[in-house]
Structures are given as structure tokens and as C-alpha cells.
One Martini backbone bead per residue (centre of mass of N, CA, C, O) as a GRO file, in nm:
protein
  138
    1PRO     BB    1   0.109  -1.775   0.956
    2GLU     BB    2  -0.227  -1.822   1.027
    3PHE     BB    3  -0.214  -1.586   1.266
    4VAL     BB    4  -0.133  -1.399   1.024
    5ALA     BB    5  -0.197  -1.070   0.900
    6PHE     BB    6  -0.151  -0.946   0.580
    7ARG     BB    7  -0.101  -0.591   0.495
    8ARG     BB    8  -0.117  -0.371   0.243
    9VAL     BB    9   0.017  -0.023   0.265
   10PRO     BB   10  -0.017   0.265   0.119
   11VAL     BB   11   0.187   0.554   0.127
   12GLN     BB   12   0.230   0.897   0.227
   13PHE     BB   13   0.466   1.182   0.206
   14ARG     BB   14   0.276   1.328   0.004
   15GLU     BB   15   0.029   1.429  -0.181
   16GLU     BB   16   0.216   1.453  -0.435
   17PRO     BB   17   0.130   1.151  -0.587
   18PHE     BB   18   0.038   0.953  -0.346
   19VAL     BB   19  -0.270   0.961  -0.331
   20ALA     BB   20  -0.320   0.850  -0.611
   21HIS     BB   21  -0.173   0.580  -0.558
   22GLN     BB   22  -0.352   0.485  -0.336
   23LYS     BB   23  -0.617   0.490  -0.501
   24ILE     BB   24  -0.531   0.285  -0.704
   25TYR     BB   25  -0.495   0.049  -0.515
   26TYR     BB   26  -0.786   0.053  -0.386
   27ALA     BB   27  -0.943   0.023  -0.648
   28LEU     BB   28  -0.821  -0.248  -0.730
   29GLU     BB   29  -0.911  -0.394  -0.478
   30GLU     BB   30  -1.219  -0.350  -0.517
   31MET     BB   31  -1.195  -0.497  -0.815
   32GLU     BB   32  -0.998  -0.744  -0.796
   33LEU     BB   33  -0.689  -0.632  -0.944
   34THR     BB   34  -0.416  -0.649  -0.799
   35ASP     BB   35  -0.270  -0.895  -0.923
   36ALA     BB   36  -0.292  -0.789  -1.227
   37MET     BB   37  -0.181  -0.463  -1.168
   38HIS     BB   38   0.051  -0.390  -0.973
   39LYS     BB   39   0.306  -0.431  -1.154
   40ARG     BB   40   0.221  -0.230  -1.373
   41VAL     BB   41   0.208   0.021  -1.199
   42PHE     BB   42   0.489   0.012  -1.083
   43ALA     BB   43   0.636   0.024  -1.357
   44ALA     BB   44   0.517   0.287  -1.459
   45ILE     BB   45   0.636   0.460  -1.225
   46HIS     BB   46   0.949   0.331  -1.178
   47VAL     BB   47   1.035   0.278  -1.487
   48ASP     BB   48   0.857   0.480  -1.688
   49HIS     BB   49   0.776   0.754  -1.539
   50GLN     BB   50   0.486   0.774  -1.465
   51ARG     BB   51   0.269   0.963  -1.288
   52LEU     BB   52  -0.023   0.894  -1.214
   53ASP     BB   53  -0.212   1.181  -1.099
   54LYS     BB   54  -0.442   1.182  -1.316
   55PRO     BB   55  -0.740   1.065  -1.398
   56ALA     BB   56  -0.704   1.054  -1.710
   57ASP     BB   57  -0.433   0.897  -1.705
   58ILE     BB   58  -0.531   0.658  -1.543
   59ALA     BB   59  -0.760   0.568  -1.729
   60ALA     BB   60  -0.580   0.521  -1.976
   61PHE     BB   61  -0.404   0.305  -1.848
   62MET     BB   62  -0.627   0.105  -1.785
   63THR     BB   63  -0.734   0.069  -2.068
   64LYS     BB   64  -0.460  -0.029  -2.190
   65ASN     BB   65  -0.488  -0.278  -1.952
   66GLY     BB   66  -0.811  -0.381  -1.955
   67VAL     BB   67  -0.954  -0.148  -1.799
   68ASP     BB   68  -1.223   0.020  -1.708
   69GLY     BB   69  -1.188   0.355  -1.675
   70THR     BB   70  -1.467   0.447  -1.571
   71LYS     BB   71  -1.499   0.238  -1.346
   72PHE     BB   72  -1.240   0.303  -1.200
   73LEU     BB   73  -1.317   0.603  -1.124
   74GLU     BB   74  -1.548   0.528  -0.942
   75TYR     BB   75  -1.368   0.399  -0.730
   76TYR     BB   76  -1.148   0.620  -0.694
   77ASN     BB   77  -1.396   0.833  -0.600
   78GLY     BB   78  -1.486   0.671  -0.372
   79PHE     BB   79  -1.549   0.633  -0.041
   80SER     BB   80  -1.377   0.382   0.025
   81VAL     BB   81  -1.110   0.488  -0.093
   82GLN     BB   82  -1.091   0.745   0.073
   83THR     BB   83  -1.088   0.604   0.347
   84LYS     BB   84  -0.837   0.424   0.307
   85ALA     BB   85  -0.639   0.658   0.261
   86ARG     BB   86  -0.678   0.790   0.538
   87GLN     BB   87  -0.602   0.540   0.708
   88ALA     BB   88  -0.315   0.514   0.598
   89ALA     BB   89  -0.216   0.788   0.698
   90GLN     BB   90  -0.268   0.730   0.999
   91LEU     BB   91  -0.085   0.483   1.023
   92ALA     BB   92   0.180   0.617   0.935
   93GLN     BB   93   0.174   0.823   1.164
   94ALA     BB   94   0.167   0.625   1.405
   95TYR     BB   95   0.449   0.486   1.303
   96LYS     BB   96   0.645   0.699   1.183
   97LEU     BB   97   0.701   0.704   0.888
   98ASP     BB   98   1.011   0.734   0.656
   99GLY     BB   99   0.973   0.450   0.505
  100VAL     BB  100   1.013   0.202   0.243
  101PRO     BB  101   0.980  -0.075   0.364
  102ALA     BB  102   0.746  -0.172   0.625
  103ILE     BB  103   0.675  -0.327   0.954
  104GLY     BB  104   0.384  -0.384   1.128
  105ILE     BB  105   0.300  -0.482   1.476
  106GLN     BB  106   0.004  -0.450   1.630
  107GLY     BB  107   0.062  -0.130   1.677
  108LYS     BB  108   0.368  -0.154   1.834
  109PHE     BB  109   0.560  -0.228   1.589
  110LEU     BB  110   0.872  -0.159   1.400
  111THR     BB  111   1.016  -0.244   1.078
  112SER     BB  112   1.322  -0.258   0.875
  113ALA     BB  113   1.596  -0.257   0.686
  114THR     BB  114   1.718  -0.011   0.820
  115LEU     BB  115   1.681  -0.097   1.120
  116ALA     BB  116   1.802  -0.407   1.081
  117GLY     BB  117   2.015  -0.404   0.801
  118SER     BB  118   1.797  -0.587   0.644
  119HIS     BB  119   1.563  -0.776   0.501
  120GLU     BB  120   1.619  -1.038   0.656
  121ARG     BB  121   1.623  -0.907   0.941
  122ALA     BB  122   1.339  -0.792   0.932
  123LEU     BB  123   1.203  -1.071   0.925
  124ALA     BB  124   1.323  -1.174   1.189
  125VAL     BB  125   1.203  -0.952   1.365
  126THR     BB  126   0.913  -1.009   1.295
  127ASP     BB  127   0.901  -1.295   1.409
  128TYR     BB  128   0.974  -1.217   1.695
  129LEU     BB  129   0.739  -1.013   1.748
  130ILE     BB  130   0.512  -1.209   1.700
  131GLN     BB  131   0.588  -1.398   1.934
  132GLN     BB  132   0.563  -1.187   2.155
  133VAL     BB  133   0.266  -1.119   2.115
  134ARG     BB  134   0.159  -1.410   2.140
  135SER     BB  135   0.268  -1.476   2.429
  136LYS     BB  136   0.105  -1.238   2.569
  137ALA     BB  137  -0.186  -1.349   2.476
  138ALA     BB  138  -0.174  -1.643   2.629
   0.00000   0.00000   0.00000
């Protein structure tokens, strides 16, 4: 619904390679290229088993996919991306995430397919929790 703000947050479960992957996501977001590149990055990592954890390899991947690799690394190494990656780590820690995908609701509740029993049930639980939060705010 219009009163719900959905935000995708990449999380890290260990430093390598997840921090690099977080920074890739946030750099693409800063460059407004998330829609164009997210599926390509996901496939490279999870289907093609590319590590994409070293800046030179990441820049080469971006260049191969039509993104200026040098400009990408400027964003990747920039203050804003570093800050967003730190904030994502803090959020994951606050929610005590142990797996993904997971859905946090207003910093108070967390659900996932594992907790709810299926992806469909997780979405139903999410809808319920959103209504609970909204009714208490009214």
C-alpha cells in the first residue's frame, strides 16, 4: 500500500565477500543503475560463481556490462556507500538476522519464509504486522 515504504537492504554475514557485495549494491543505487544491473550482478555471483570481491574484478565486470568501471569505483569507495554498508550491518545486527530473505517491519518485527513456513506465509505475516503497526499509530 502507499503507506508502506519498501527498502531492499543487502546484509553481510561475514566480511568477505559480503561487504564488497553490499558496496556493489549501494554504488549501483547511487548511480541509479540498480534496476539495470541488479539481476546481472546476482547472476554473476550466484549462477556464474564469480567472486566479485576485489575492486579490479568488480570494475572489469561493470565495464563488461556497459558501466564506466572507473566511475563505478569512485562511488564504490565513496563515503556515502561506506556509510550505507555500515548502516546495513547495524540494521541486520539489530534484527538479529541469521538468513535472507527476511522482512523487518518498523524496527519492531521480523519475519521470513523460515519463520513463517513459506514465502507466501511470510508475506501474509508481513501484511498482518503492517496492519498491527498502523492500527496502533492511529
